[in-house]
């Protein structure tokens, strides 16, 4: 891959990570609010929130290596009605602005809890639309390995699974000591995160074989892409699946078990950190294959 494709890899992975983290945080806040007051919920979720905007800004910086100039972001605006690439660029900028607004509102406690929640959900929905727009950019007829149901499904799955595990890792890193209510809230949140991660890795393992069968029926170029995936990139593909399975599946299960009882904070932290790192590496490898194994139809 050339530097432009590496830039796209970093942009899509980090952009989806930022979206997933914010969506997960908003869901966590909604469920935690049923068990605890606003102060406890804010105490639990504020620090992970502070990671969203810096990650998205890094994604945008990476995108400049593909776009070539910040001015190209401005030039994308007139084509927003007809181009998914323009929509992707514009919505990414809008997303980071609204996410930054929500972060500042939470940090300084500006506005009521309800108003902040509305702004947070708007930012999260913008992030989800950003991830969808990213996937639509690659729905190109001349790129059969991209132009399939698997692209939007895997982009969204990557976003959510990375967001879940990042939030888990930050939560255990910033856990409040000596606060029984906060500790109980943390453990219940981690159990929910663990179950969600296990479900999502299951989705990934269902989509992959279906996608392989689909490619085998879509003509010479699609079949050639499949051959590249399981041939030259077969080892990377297998390693990617192992890492994701270990991180989200096996460690997700152990995270759930460990979070079910108090007094295992150090073990819980180790599991959460390892799960996030393994899945991040695995998803990055998967995105590398996505770009490197494509075969174009025609010129």
Short mmCIF file of C-alpha atoms in Angstrom, two decimals:
data_model
loop_
_atom_site.label_atom_id
_atom_site.label_comp_id
_atom_site.label_asym_id
_atom_site.label_seq_id
_atom_site.Cartn_x
_atom_site.Cartn_y
_atom_site.Cartn_z
CA UNK A 1 0.00 0.00 0.00
CA UNK A 2 1.13 3.57 -0.64
CA UNK A 3 1.07 6.41 1.88
CA UNK A 4 -2.38 7.56 0.74
CA UNK A 5 -3.86 4.15 1.54
CA UNK A 6 -2.05 4.03 4.90
CA UNK A 7 -3.58 7.43 5.62
CA UNK A 8 -7.03 6.05 4.81
CA UNK A 9 -6.40 3.03 7.05
CA UNK A 10 -5.49 5.26 9.99
CA UNK A 11 -8.33 7.69 9.28
CA UNK A 12 -11.00 5.00 9.10
CA UNK A 13 -9.79 3.01 12.11
CA UNK A 14 -9.38 6.06 14.36
CA UNK A 15 -12.56 7.71 13.10
CA UNK A 16 -14.54 4.57 13.81
CA UNK A 17 -12.86 4.18 17.20
CA UNK A 18 -13.90 7.72 18.17
CA UNK A 19 -17.47 7.11 17.03
CA UNK A 20 -17.72 3.76 18.78
CA UNK A 21 -16.36 5.16 22.04
CA UNK A 22 -18.88 8.02 22.08
CA UNK A 23 -21.82 5.76 21.19
CA UNK A 24 -20.81 3.31 23.92
CA UNK A 25 -20.47 6.11 26.46
CA UNK A 26 -23.93 7.46 25.65
CA UNK A 27 -25.44 3.98 26.04
CA UNK A 28 -23.51 3.44 29.28
CA UNK A 29 -24.79 6.76 30.60
CA UNK A 30 -28.38 5.80 29.74
CA UNK A 31 -28.17 2.48 31.58
CA UNK A 32 -26.09 3.79 34.49
CA UNK A 33 -28.61 6.58 35.08
CA UNK A 34 -31.16 3.92 36.03
CA UNK A 35 -28.92 2.67 38.84
CA UNK A 36 -27.19 5.81 40.11
CA UNK A 37 -27.51 9.57 40.27
CA UNK A 38 -26.11 12.03 37.75
CA UNK A 39 -22.99 12.70 39.83
CA UNK A 40 -22.03 9.03 39.88
CA UNK A 41 -22.74 8.63 36.16
CA UNK A 42 -20.65 11.67 35.30
CA UNK A 43 -17.83 10.48 37.52
CA UNK A 44 -17.86 7.13 35.72
CA UNK A 45 -17.98 8.41 32.12
CA UNK A 46 -16.25 11.81 32.03
CA UNK A 47 -12.65 10.61 31.60
CA UNK A 48 -13.37 8.21 28.69
CA UNK A 49 -15.22 11.07 27.00
CA UNK A 50 -12.04 13.14 26.95
CA UNK A 51 -10.44 10.60 24.59
CA UNK A 52 -13.01 10.97 21.80
CA UNK A 53 -12.06 14.35 20.33
CA UNK A 54 -8.24 13.83 20.39
CA UNK A 55 -8.68 10.47 18.62
CA UNK A 56 -10.94 12.05 16.00
CA UNK A 57 -8.50 14.93 15.50
CA UNK A 58 -5.71 12.42 14.88
CA UNK A 59 -7.97 10.74 12.33
CA UNK A 60 -8.51 14.04 10.54
CA UNK A 61 -4.77 14.76 10.52
CA UNK A 62 -4.21 11.33 8.93
CA UNK A 63 -6.86 12.10 6.30
CA UNK A 64 -4.86 15.14 5.16
CA UNK A 65 -2.17 12.80 3.84
CA UNK A 66 -4.85 11.47 1.51
CA UNK A 67 -6.65 14.73 0.74
CA UNK A 68 -3.36 16.57 0.20
CA UNK A 69 -4.50 19.92 1.64
CA UNK A 70 -6.92 21.23 4.28
CA UNK A 71 -8.46 23.33 1.48
CA UNK A 72 -9.80 20.14 -0.06
CA UNK A 73 -12.10 19.79 2.95
CA UNK A 74 -13.68 23.12 2.01
CA UNK A 75 -13.90 22.08 -1.64
CA UNK A 76 -15.87 19.00 -0.59
CA UNK A 77 -18.81 21.06 0.69
CA UNK A 78 -20.41 21.91 -2.70
CA UNK A 79 -20.56 18.20 -3.63
CA UNK A 80 -22.18 17.02 -0.40
CA UNK A 81 -25.48 16.38 -2.15
CA UNK A 82 -24.01 14.00 -4.73
CA UNK A 83 -20.78 12.54 -3.35
CA UNK A 84 -20.34 10.15 -0.44
CA UNK A 85 -16.70 11.21 -0.23
CA UNK A 86 -17.79 14.82 0.32
CA UNK A 87 -20.33 13.70 2.91
CA UNK A 88 -17.67 11.67 4.70
CA UNK A 89 -15.30 14.64 4.89
CA UNK A 90 -17.92 17.17 5.95
CA UNK A 91 -19.63 14.93 8.51
CA UNK A 92 -16.24 14.07 10.06
CA UNK A 93 -15.58 17.76 10.68
CA UNK A 94 -19.11 18.37 12.00
CA UNK A 95 -18.83 15.31 14.23
CA UNK A 96 -15.61 16.47 15.88
CA UNK A 97 -17.06 19.96 16.42
CA UNK A 98 -20.25 18.69 18.09
CA UNK A 99 -18.30 16.08 20.08
CA UNK A 100 -15.97 18.85 21.28
CA UNK A 101 -18.97 20.96 22.25
CA UNK A 102 -20.42 18.07 24.25
CA UNK A 103 -17.08 17.41 25.92
CA UNK A 104 -16.72 21.04 27.01
CA UNK A 105 -20.31 21.09 28.25
CA UNK A 106 -19.67 17.98 30.33
CA UNK A 107 -16.33 19.24 31.59
CA UNK A 108 -17.67 22.63 32.68
CA UNK A 109 -21.19 21.33 33.49
CA UNK A 110 -22.72 23.84 31.07
CA UNK A 111 -26.48 23.50 30.73
CA UNK A 112 -28.78 21.00 32.37
CA UNK A 113 -28.16 17.27 32.38
CA UNK A 114 -30.94 16.82 29.81
CA UNK A 115 -29.51 19.42 27.44
CA UNK A 116 -26.04 17.88 27.64
CA UNK A 117 -27.50 14.45 26.98
CA UNK A 118 -29.27 15.69 23.85
CA UNK A 119 -26.04 17.23 22.54
CA UNK A 120 -24.18 14.01 23.32
CA UNK A 121 -26.66 11.89 21.41
CA UNK A 122 -26.56 14.27 18.44
CA UNK A 123 -22.77 13.88 18.38
CA UNK A 124 -23.07 10.08 18.65
CA UNK A 125 -25.58 9.92 15.79
CA UNK A 126 -23.33 12.12 13.67
CA UNK A 127 -20.51 9.69 14.39
CA UNK A 128 -22.63 6.73 13.31
CA UNK A 129 -23.52 8.54 10.10
CA UNK A 130 -19.82 9.25 9.60
CA UNK A 131 -19.06 5.53 9.83
CA UNK A 132 -21.88 4.76 7.39
CA UNK A 133 -20.59 7.45 5.00
CA UNK A 134 -17.10 5.92 5.22
CA UNK A 135 -18.51 2.58 4.11
CA UNK A 136 -20.47 4.09 1.23
CA UNK A 137 -17.32 5.68 -0.20
CA UNK A 138 -16.11 2.15 -0.95
CA UNK A 139 -19.30 0.87 -2.57
CA UNK A 140 -17.76 1.07 -6.04
CA UNK A 141 -18.79 -1.25 -8.86
CA UNK A 142 -15.24 -1.47 -10.19
CA UNK A 143 -14.03 -2.75 -6.79
CA UNK A 144 -16.08 -5.93 -6.20
CA UNK A 145 -14.33 -6.86 -2.95
CA UNK A 146 -15.45 -3.51 -1.51
CA UNK A 147 -18.86 -3.27 -3.14
CA UNK A 148 -20.70 -5.67 -0.85
CA UNK A 149 -22.82 -5.85 2.29
CA UNK A 150 -19.66 -6.72 4.25
CA UNK A 151 -18.19 -3.22 4.00
CA UNK A 152 -20.86 -1.31 5.98
CA UNK A 153 -21.36 -4.23 8.38
CA UNK A 154 -17.66 -4.62 9.19
CA UNK A 155 -17.07 -0.86 9.43
CA UNK A 156 -19.88 -0.54 11.96
CA UNK A 157 -18.80 -3.66 13.86
CA UNK A 158 -15.21 -2.42 14.04
CA UNK A 159 -16.42 0.93 15.34
CA UNK A 160 -18.51 -0.56 18.12
CA UNK A 161 -16.14 -3.30 19.24
CA UNK A 162 -13.17 -0.92 19.43
CA UNK A 163 -15.32 1.67 21.21
CA UNK A 164 -16.47 -0.89 23.76
CA UNK A 165 -12.97 -2.06 24.61
CA UNK A 166 -11.44 1.42 24.68
CA UNK A 167 -14.11 2.56 27.14
CA UNK A 168 -13.51 -0.56 29.25
CA UNK A 169 -9.75 0.06 29.31
CA UNK A 170 -10.13 3.73 30.29
CA UNK A 171 -12.73 2.93 32.94
CA UNK A 172 -10.49 0.44 34.74
CA UNK A 173 -7.53 2.82 34.43
CA UNK A 174 -9.46 5.64 36.13
CA UNK A 175 -11.60 3.65 38.56
CA UNK A 176 -12.54 5.46 41.75
CA UNK A 177 -11.00 3.84 44.81
CA UNK A 178 -12.91 3.56 48.07
CA UNK A 179 -16.32 4.29 46.56
CA UNK A 180 -18.58 1.25 46.81
CA UNK A 181 -21.35 2.67 44.62
CA UNK A 182 -18.87 3.67 41.92
CA UNK A 183 -17.20 0.26 42.07
CA UNK A 184 -20.53 -1.54 41.67
CA UNK A 185 -21.46 0.72 38.78
CA UNK A 186 -18.11 0.06 37.12
CA UNK A 187 -18.43 -3.72 37.45
CA UNK A 188 -21.97 -3.78 36.03
CA UNK A 189 -20.85 -1.56 33.14
CA UNK A 190 -17.91 -3.83 32.37
CA UNK A 191 -20.18 -6.87 32.35
CA UNK A 192 -22.43 -5.19 29.82
CA UNK A 193 -19.42 -4.18 27.71
CA UNK A 194 -18.06 -7.74 27.84
CA UNK A 195 -21.30 -9.30 26.64
CA UNK A 196 -21.63 -6.75 23.85
CA UNK A 197 -18.05 -7.40 22.68
CA UNK A 198 -18.68 -11.15 22.61
CA UNK A 199 -21.81 -10.64 20.49
CA UNK A 200 -19.94 -8.37 18.06
CA UNK A 201 -17.05 -10.78 17.59
CA UNK A 202 -19.69 -13.40 16.84
CA UNK A 203 -21.08 -11.13 14.14
CA UNK A 204 -17.61 -10.75 12.61
CA UNK A 205 -17.11 -14.52 12.51
CA UNK A 206 -20.49 -14.99 10.80
CA UNK A 207 -19.96 -12.23 8.24
CA UNK A 208 -16.53 -13.42 7.07
CA UNK A 209 -17.52 -16.84 5.64
CA UNK A 210 -20.70 -15.40 4.13
CA UNK A 211 -18.58 -12.68 2.52
CA UNK A 212 -16.13 -15.28 1.17
CA UNK A 213 -18.97 -17.26 -0.41
CA UNK A 214 -20.40 -14.04 -1.86
CA UNK A 215 -17.07 -13.10 -3.49
CA UNK A 216 -16.79 -16.55 -5.03
CA UNK A 217 -20.00 -15.87 -6.99
CA UNK A 218 -19.23 -12.34 -8.21
CA UNK A 219 -16.95 -12.90 -11.15
CA UNK A 220 -13.26 -13.09 -11.91
CA UNK A 221 -12.08 -9.95 -10.11
CA UNK A 222 -13.97 -10.78 -6.92
CA UNK A 223 -12.66 -14.33 -6.99
CA UNK A 224 -9.15 -13.01 -7.49
CA UNK A 225 -9.56 -10.75 -4.44
CA UNK A 226 -10.71 -13.76 -2.43
CA UNK A 227 -7.67 -15.72 -3.63
CA UNK A 228 -5.37 -12.89 -2.51
CA UNK A 229 -7.06 -12.75 0.91
CA UNK A 230 -6.65 -16.45 1.60
CA UNK A 231 -3.37 -16.82 -0.33
CA UNK A 232 -0.68 -14.13 0.08
CA UNK A 233 -2.59 -12.52 2.96
CA UNK A 234 -3.90 -15.75 4.44
CA UNK A 235 -1.47 -15.70 7.36
CA UNK A 236 -2.38 -12.12 8.23
CA UNK A 237 -6.07 -12.99 7.99
CA UNK A 238 -5.73 -15.97 10.33
CA UNK A 239 -3.66 -13.96 12.83
CA UNK A 240 -6.20 -11.15 12.67
CA UNK A 241 -9.04 -13.57 13.48
CA UNK A 242 -7.06 -15.12 16.34
CA UNK A 243 -6.32 -11.71 17.89
CA UNK A 244 -9.92 -10.52 17.65
CA UNK A 245 -11.23 -13.81 19.02
CA UNK A 246 -8.78 -13.76 21.93
CA UNK A 247 -9.36 -10.09 22.70
CA UNK A 248 -13.13 -9.76 22.38
CA UNK A 249 -14.17 -13.39 22.81
CA UNK A 250 -11.89 -15.10 25.31
CA UNK A 251 -10.83 -12.02 27.28
CA UNK A 252 -14.36 -10.63 26.97
CA UNK A 253 -15.60 -13.75 28.75
CA UNK A 254 -12.93 -13.46 31.45
CA UNK A 255 -13.71 -9.77 31.87
CA UNK A 256 -17.34 -10.64 32.49
CA UNK A 257 -16.40 -13.31 35.01
CA UNK A 258 -13.86 -11.11 36.80
CA UNK A 259 -16.24 -8.14 36.95
CA UNK A 260 -18.88 -10.28 38.65
CA UNK A 261 -17.04 -10.12 41.98
CA UNK A 262 -15.32 -7.35 43.93
CA UNK A 263 -11.63 -7.31 44.84
CA UNK A 264 -10.19 -8.25 41.43
CA UNK A 265 -9.44 -4.77 40.14
CA UNK A 266 -5.84 -5.42 39.08
CA UNK A 267 -6.79 -8.55 37.16
CA UNK A 268 -9.71 -6.72 35.59
CA UNK A 269 -7.42 -3.91 34.44
CA UNK A 270 -4.94 -6.32 32.87
CA UNK A 271 -7.73 -8.09 30.99
CA UNK A 272 -9.26 -4.83 29.74
CA UNK A 273 -5.93 -3.43 28.51
CA UNK A 274 -4.98 -6.67 26.76
CA UNK A 275 -8.40 -7.03 25.15
CA UNK A 276 -8.28 -3.54 23.65
CA UNK A 277 -4.71 -3.89 22.35
CA UNK A 278 -5.35 -7.30 20.77
CA UNK A 279 -8.54 -6.19 19.05
CA UNK A 280 -7.03 -2.89 17.88
CA UNK A 281 -4.15 -4.78 16.26
CA UNK A 282 -6.54 -7.35 14.79
CA UNK A 283 -8.92 -4.77 13.34
CA UNK A 284 -5.99 -2.80 11.89
CA UNK A 285 -4.75 -5.95 10.20
CA UNK A 286 -8.24 -6.54 8.83
CA UNK A 287 -8.36 -3.02 7.41
CA UNK A 288 -4.92 -3.55 5.86
CA UNK A 289 -6.25 -6.61 4.02
CA UNK A 290 -9.31 -4.59 2.98
CA UNK A 291 -7.11 -2.13 1.09
CA UNK A 292 -4.32 -4.42 -0.04
CA UNK A 293 -6.35 -7.34 -1.42
CA UNK A 294 -8.68 -5.42 -3.73
CA UNK A 295 -8.72 -6.14 -7.44
CA UNK A 296 -10.14 -3.55 -9.82
CA UNK A 297 -12.42 -4.30 -12.76
CA UNK A 298 -11.26 -2.46 -15.88
CA UNK A 299 -8.87 0.49 -15.85
#
